[in-house]
Tab-separated table of C-alpha atoms in Angstrom:
chain	number	residue	atom	x	y	z
V	6	MET	CA	0.536	0.736	26.880
V	7	GLU	CA	1.184	4.643	27.212
V	8	HIS	CA	0.969	5.426	23.020
V	9	ALA	CA	1.016	9.054	23.681
V	10	GLU	CA	4.618	8.032	24.687
V	11	LEU	CA	4.953	5.662	21.696
V	12	ILE	CA	3.881	8.592	19.351
V	13	SER	CA	6.070	10.883	20.808
V	14	GLY	CA	9.320	8.510	20.208
V	15	ALA	CA	8.036	7.613	16.772
V	16	PHE	CA	7.482	11.055	15.893
V	17	ALA	CA	11.037	12.243	17.219
V	18	ASP	CA	12.301	9.195	15.092
V	19	VAL	CA	10.969	10.915	12.221
V	20	LYS	CA	12.482	14.154	12.958
V	21	LYS	CA	15.976	13.088	13.466
V	22	ALA	CA	15.435	11.328	10.307
V	23	LEU	CA	13.976	13.581	7.792
V	24	PHE	CA	13.936	17.126	8.888
V	25	GLY	CA	16.643	19.587	8.893
V	26	TRP	CA	18.454	20.695	6.037
V	27	ASN	CA	21.070	17.834	6.689
V	28	ASN	CA	18.575	15.216	6.234
V	29	PHE	CA	16.772	16.807	3.554
V	30	PRO	CA	18.885	14.499	0.986
V	31	PHE	CA	17.710	11.515	2.548
V	32	TRP	CA	14.297	12.406	2.231
V	33	ILE	CA	14.722	13.299	-1.259
V	34	LYS	CA	16.510	9.498	-1.898
V	35	LEU	CA	13.715	7.854	-0.578
V	36	PHE	CA	11.300	10.171	-2.952
V	37	LEU	CA	13.557	9.031	-5.599
V	38	GLN	CA	12.726	5.592	-4.869
V	39	ILE	CA	9.056	6.130	-5.407
V	40	VAL	CA	9.301	8.358	-8.145
V	41	ILE	CA	11.713	6.729	-10.667
V	42	PRO	CA	10.274	3.643	-11.342
V	43	ILE	CA	6.777	5.334	-11.957
V	44	VAL	CA	8.579	7.722	-14.563
V	45	VAL	CA	10.607	5.020	-16.113
V	46	GLY	CA	7.616	2.789	-16.371
V	47	ILE	CA	5.342	5.264	-17.899
V	48	LEU	CA	7.796	6.477	-20.101
V	49	ALA	CA	8.494	3.104	-21.689
V	50	ALA	CA	5.071	2.041	-21.158
V	51	THR	CA	4.277	5.299	-23.290
V	52	ILE	CA	6.719	4.403	-25.785
V	53	ILE	CA	5.408	1.195	-26.588
V	54	LEU	CA	1.869	1.886	-26.475
V	55	GLN	CA	1.555	5.031	-28.728
V	56	ILE	CA	4.186	3.745	-31.198
V	57	ILE	CA	3.736	0.216	-31.536
V	58	VAL	CA	0.485	-1.140	-30.338
V	59	LYS	CA	-1.570	2.361	-31.419
V	60	PRO	CA	-0.962	1.697	-35.226
V	61	ILE	CA	-1.881	-1.728	-35.130
V	62	LEU	CA	-5.135	-0.639	-32.945
V	63	ILE	CA	-5.904	2.052	-35.548
V	64	ASP	CA	-6.351	-1.043	-38.447
V	65	LEU	CA	-8.310	-3.612	-35.958
V	66	LEU	CA	-10.420	-1.279	-34.289
V	67	ILE	CA	-11.181	2.110	-36.143
V	68	ASN	CA	-14.857	1.415	-38.054
V	69	ASP	CA	-17.948	2.025	-38.633
V	70	ASN	CA	-19.043	-0.798	-36.274
V	71	LEU	CA	-17.000	-0.379	-33.583
V	72	GLY	CA	-16.781	3.302	-33.318
V	73	PHE	CA	-13.609	3.671	-31.691
V	74	THR	CA	-12.045	6.970	-32.482
V	75	GLU	CA	-8.736	7.945	-32.670
V	76	ASN	CA	-8.750	10.554	-29.958
V	77	GLY	CA	-10.313	7.429	-27.297
V	78	LEU	CA	-7.584	4.863	-28.479
V	79	THR	CA	-5.168	8.238	-27.771
V	80	TYR	CA	-6.824	8.357	-24.103
V	81	MET	CA	-7.126	4.856	-23.352
V	82	LEU	CA	-3.538	3.971	-24.087
V	83	GLU	CA	-2.336	7.171	-22.082
V	84	PHE	CA	-4.265	5.365	-18.908
V	85	ALA	CA	-2.776	2.302	-19.357
V	86	ALA	CA	0.489	3.748	-19.724
V	87	VAL	CA	0.180	5.882	-16.231
V	88	SER	CA	-1.293	2.411	-14.664
V	89	PHE	CA	1.231	0.363	-15.849
V	90	GLY	CA	3.859	3.338	-13.780
V	91	PHE	CA	1.984	2.964	-10.868
V	92	PHE	CA	2.148	-0.242	-10.531
V	93	CYS	CA	5.954	-0.435	-11.117
V	94	ILE	CA	6.060	0.484	-7.602
V	95	PHE	CA	5.232	-2.912	-6.637
V	96	LEU	CA	7.666	-4.330	-9.369
V	97	VAL	CA	10.510	-2.077	-7.960
V	98	PRO	CA	9.422	-2.194	-4.326
V	99	ILE	CA	12.836	-0.032	-3.165
V	100	PHE	CA	10.778	1.816	-1.008
V	101	GLN	CA	9.124	-1.128	0.484
V	102	GLY	CA	12.416	-2.719	1.453
V	103	PHE	CA	13.278	0.307	2.976
V	104	LEU	CA	10.631	0.231	4.746
V	105	TYR	CA	10.769	-3.350	5.823
V	106	ARG	CA	14.941	-2.693	6.852
V	107	LEU	CA	12.931	-0.233	9.212
V	108	ILE	CA	10.871	-2.114	10.866
V	109	ARG	CA	13.581	-4.551	11.137
V	110	THR	CA	16.201	-2.055	13.019
V	111	ASP	CA	15.897	0.431	15.813
V	112	LYS	CA	18.180	2.420	13.829
V	113	PHE	CA	17.161	4.014	10.454
V	114	PRO	CA	18.372	2.051	7.247
V	115	LYS	CA	20.752	3.180	4.495
V	116	ALA	CA	18.671	3.911	1.384
V	117	GLY	CA	22.024	3.122	-0.756
V	118	ASN	CA	21.984	-0.493	-1.451
V	119	GLN	CA	19.562	-0.771	-3.659
V	120	THR	CA	19.294	-4.387	-4.348
V	121	ALA	CA	19.033	-5.603	-0.960
V	122	LEU	CA	16.146	-2.943	-0.441
V	123	PHE	CA	14.735	-4.413	-3.786
V	124	PHE	CA	14.757	-8.083	-2.592
V	125	SER	CA	13.384	-6.918	0.864
V	126	GLY	CA	11.185	-5.303	-0.860
V	127	TRP	CA	9.870	-8.239	-2.671
V	128	ARG	CA	9.480	-10.335	0.549
V	129	VAL	CA	6.835	-7.594	1.282
V	130	ASN	CA	5.391	-7.837	-1.938
V	131	ILE	CA	4.804	-11.576	-1.153
V	132	VAL	CA	2.683	-11.484	2.044
V	133	CYS	CA	0.830	-8.836	0.543
V	134	LEU	CA	-0.064	-10.999	-2.476
V	135	PHE	CA	-0.372	-13.681	-0.122
V	136	TYR	CA	-3.493	-11.652	1.840
V	137	ALA	CA	-4.819	-9.919	-1.213
V	138	ILE	CA	-5.860	-13.677	-2.336
V	139	PRO	CA	-9.924	-13.145	-0.554
V	140	LEU	CA	-9.760	-10.047	-2.702
V	141	VAL	CA	-9.307	-11.594	-5.932
V	142	ILE	CA	-11.482	-14.114	-5.140
V	143	ILE	CA	-14.061	-11.690	-4.370
V	144	TYR	CA	-13.875	-9.693	-7.424
V	145	LEU	CA	-13.796	-12.859	-9.711
V	146	LEU	CA	-17.174	-14.061	-8.003
V	147	PHE	CA	-18.725	-10.028	-8.465
V	148	ALA	CA	-17.302	-9.593	-12.220
V	149	THR	CA	-19.063	-13.205	-12.918
V	150	LEU	CA	-22.404	-11.862	-11.646
V	151	TYR	CA	-22.230	-8.759	-13.326
V	152	LEU	CA	-21.445	-10.858	-16.553
V	153	LEU	CA	-24.625	-12.921	-15.799
V	154	LEU	CA	-26.906	-9.755	-14.887
V	155	GLU	CA	-25.714	-8.718	-18.010
V	156	GLY	CA	-26.438	-11.820	-20.121
V	157	LYS	CA	-23.105	-12.070	-21.446
V	158	PHE	CA	-23.291	-15.704	-20.294
V	159	THR	CA	-25.492	-18.323	-23.011
V	160	GLY	CA	-28.389	-20.272	-21.221
V	161	PHE	CA	-28.574	-17.273	-18.632
V	162	ALA	CA	-30.252	-14.313	-20.565
V	163	GLY	CA	-33.634	-15.217	-19.488
V	164	VAL	CA	-32.590	-15.979	-15.743
V	165	PHE	CA	-31.397	-12.703	-15.058
V	166	PRO	CA	-32.398	-9.308	-15.950
V	167	VAL	CA	-30.790	-7.774	-18.573
V	168	GLY	CA	-29.789	-3.938	-18.304
V	169	ASN	CA	-30.883	-3.659	-15.150
V	170	ALA	CA	-29.536	-0.802	-13.503
V	171	LEU	CA	-31.125	-0.967	-10.221
V	172	ILE	CA	-29.914	-4.326	-9.857
V	173	ASP	CA	-26.337	-2.859	-11.004
V	174	THR	CA	-26.393	-0.425	-8.573
V	175	VAL	CA	-27.173	-2.610	-5.672
V	176	VAL	CA	-24.712	-5.271	-6.716
V	177	PHE	CA	-21.845	-2.851	-6.998
V	178	ILE	CA	-22.355	-1.095	-3.699
V	179	ILE	CA	-22.489	-4.694	-2.140
V	180	TYR	CA	-19.064	-5.461	-3.535
V	181	ALA	CA	-17.864	-2.051	-2.649
V	182	ALA	CA	-19.021	-2.681	1.008
V	183	LEU	CA	-17.607	-6.342	0.651
V	184	MET	CA	-14.031	-5.456	-0.593
V	185	LEU	CA	-13.853	-2.454	2.173
V	186	ILE	CA	-14.701	-4.820	5.113
V	187	VAL	CA	-12.623	-7.616	3.532
V	188	LEU	CA	-9.651	-5.538	2.894
V	189	ILE	CA	-10.020	-4.013	6.681
V	190	ILE	CA	-9.685	-7.832	7.882
V	191	VAL	CA	-6.990	-8.650	6.029
V	192	SER	CA	-4.869	-5.677	6.592
V	193	LEU	CA	-4.801	-6.300	10.347
V	194	PHE	CA	-3.438	-9.428	9.698
V	195	ALA	CA	-1.264	-8.497	6.510
V	196	VAL	CA	0.420	-5.250	8.820
V	197	ILE	CA	1.287	-7.092	12.316
V	198	SER	CA	2.487	-10.548	10.057
V	199	LEU	CA	4.967	-8.267	8.279
V	200	VAL	CA	6.091	-6.681	11.684
V	201	HIS	CA	6.655	-10.078	13.280
V	202	VAL	CA	8.997	-11.217	10.234
V	203	ALA	CA	10.891	-7.981	10.035
V	204	ARG	CA	11.572	-8.160	13.818
V	205	GLY	CA	13.064	-11.079	13.316
V	206	ALA	CA	10.489	-13.955	13.316
V	207	SER	CA	10.881	-16.795	10.431
V	208	PHE	CA	9.361	-15.885	7.360
V	209	ARG	CA	7.089	-18.367	7.297
V	210	TYR	CA	5.122	-16.577	10.030
V	211	ALA	CA	4.464	-14.464	7.505
V	212	PHE	CA	1.336	-16.660	6.095
V	213	SER	CA	0.012	-18.178	9.634
V	214	ILE	CA	-3.106	-16.356	10.269
V	215	LYS	CA	-3.152	-18.412	13.951
V	216	ASN	CA	0.012	-16.891	14.727
V	217	SER	CA	-1.143	-13.443	13.391
V	218	MET	CA	-4.388	-13.722	15.642
V	219	ARG	CA	-2.195	-14.669	18.336
V	220	MET	CA	0.511	-11.649	17.900
V	221	ILE	CA	-2.606	-9.401	18.188
V	222	LYS	CA	-4.067	-10.666	21.081
V	223	GLN	CA	-0.668	-10.422	22.808
V	224	ILE	CA	-0.368	-7.155	21.682
V	225	GLY	CA	-4.059	-6.619	22.673
V	226	TRP	CA	-7.024	-5.671	20.213
V	227	TYR	CA	-7.600	-2.187	21.513
V	228	ASN	CA	-3.916	-1.064	21.560
V	229	TYR	CA	-3.399	-2.537	17.943
V	230	LEU	CA	-6.627	-0.891	16.457
V	231	LEU	CA	-5.910	2.077	18.233
V	232	CYS	CA	-2.387	2.193	16.371
V	233	LEU	CA	-3.916	1.562	13.527
V	234	VAL	CA	-6.673	4.212	13.230
V	235	LEU	CA	-4.090	6.678	14.317
V	236	CYS	CA	-1.916	6.172	12.034
V	237	ALA	CA	-5.129	5.988	9.289
V	238	ILE	CA	-6.449	9.196	10.180
V	239	PRO	CA	-3.409	11.360	8.670
V	240	ILE	CA	-3.023	9.783	5.609
V	241	LEU	CA	-6.839	9.885	4.829
V	242	ILE	CA	-6.614	13.102	5.618
V	243	LEU	CA	-3.771	14.249	3.439
V	244	THR	CA	-5.264	12.121	0.672
V	245	VAL	CA	-8.540	13.646	0.679
V	246	ILE	CA	-7.169	17.063	0.574
V	247	PHE	CA	-4.707	16.074	-2.404
V	248	LEU	CA	-7.722	14.208	-4.454
V	249	GLY	CA	-9.673	17.527	-3.659
V	250	ILE	CA	-6.641	19.386	-5.430
V	251	GLY	CA	-6.459	16.860	-7.947
V	252	ILE	CA	-9.777	16.851	-8.948
V	253	SER	CA	-9.507	20.952	-9.494
V	254	VAL	CA	-6.799	20.594	-11.827
V	255	SER	CA	-7.927	17.590	-13.561
V	256	GLY	CA	-8.004	19.015	-16.681
V	257	ALA	CA	-4.064	19.845	-16.870
V	258	ALA	CA	-2.299	16.781	-16.932
V	259	ALA	CA	1.523	18.517	-15.982
V	260	ALA	CA	-0.532	19.705	-12.604
V	261	GLY	CA	-2.053	16.600	-12.178
V	262	PHE	CA	1.739	15.165	-11.675
V	263	ILE	CA	2.972	17.567	-9.878
V	264	VAL	CA	0.335	17.558	-7.214
V	265	VAL	CA	0.715	13.755	-7.044
V	266	GLY	CA	4.242	14.060	-6.618
V	267	VAL	CA	4.111	16.645	-4.107
V	268	TYR	CA	1.493	13.861	-2.474
V	269	ILE	CA	3.778	11.494	-2.410
V	270	PHE	CA	6.647	13.504	-0.817
V	271	LEU	CA	4.600	14.522	2.039
V	272	LEU	CA	3.213	10.905	2.567
V	273	ILE	CA	6.658	9.775	3.102
V	274	PRO	CA	7.378	11.082	6.661
V	275	LEU	CA	3.996	9.905	7.531
V	276	ILE	CA	4.498	6.241	6.282
V	277	ILE	CA	7.799	6.434	8.157
V	278	PHE	CA	5.541	7.353	11.158
V	279	CYS	CA	3.421	4.990	11.189
V	280	CYS	CA	6.177	2.033	10.966
V	281	ARG	CA	8.053	3.435	13.954
V	282	TYR	CA	4.587	3.156	15.949
V	283	ILE	CA	3.125	0.087	14.666
V	284	THR	CA	7.263	-1.370	15.632
V	285	LYS	CA	6.859	0.531	19.386
V	286	VAL	CA	3.326	-0.843	19.663
V	287	TYR	CA	4.562	-4.303	18.630
V	288	ASP	CA	8.013	-4.517	20.646
V	289	VAL	CA	5.880	-2.941	23.799
V	290	GLY	CA	3.144	-5.553	23.447
V	291	ILE	CA	5.500	-8.840	21.970
V	292	LEU	CA	8.534	-8.302	24.148
V	293	PRO	CA	9.126	-9.682	27.366
V	294	VAL	CA	9.188	-6.968	30.251
V	295	GLN	CA	12.497	-6.374	31.546
V	296	GLU	CA	12.568	-6.585	35.688
V	297	ASP	CA	14.246	-3.882	37.429
V	298	THR	CA	17.181	-5.516	39.159
V	299	GLU	CA	18.670	-2.324	40.500
V	300	GLU	CA	18.949	-2.133	44.062
V	301	PHE	CA	16.593	0.694	46.246
V	302	ASP	CA	19.059	1.051	48.957
V	303	ASP	CA	21.049	3.156	47.632
V	304	PHE	CA	18.212	6.127	46.894
């Protein structure tokens, strides 16, 4: 498998679709598919939390016993509103639907039919939720273990050391390492499952680990892992750069939103490149090789 040729082809597709003044509006439209749900979610959550929920919490929580302050509650509710805004990308998966259509066809799909993209995006969400089950289980197990360590469950206070910072740290390190390992493993199966379904397979194959394993073996573990690593490297570099920029402007909310916006804008072509590259790797590894039936007598 000639990865250099596949990378070149994927980059050419992205360049043809996004780069240049004529294609800039299309890039903006994809950007808005991500940003609008975030902004609407943040605004709606902020109005509800700050106007309706905050006065109730002030009456309930601000007293001498609990130690909450009005500024502390305001910050907590602002954080909750921002978190809900980014969660709206999952609730309104227009961009995910575009990526699904992008993998499905060799041509760039239109970004105008929002309803169709919404339902295609939920196909992606359902598959991601299925493969997220091991992560949820690990989280619940370690959350329970943490409560045991802190003596929150009656009857266990004498068994587990309470407030032991060393043990808490060790448990957290084990938890983070295990979550990272499992995330990488489930991502391997989730990605190939989505590509396989988007390229025309029955949707039930998205939930078959055995089928996903067969697809990876057919492509070749080396080719598949190399593809994912080459996709992950530029995304990680961009993320680290903007994470550093975001930390440097963490005190200014407006500057932080601008940094996030620019990051999302630049992330779009990288994600599209990865989708095209993975699709090409899948096609080369899975689709039958076309036999050359040309007669060589004329050459």
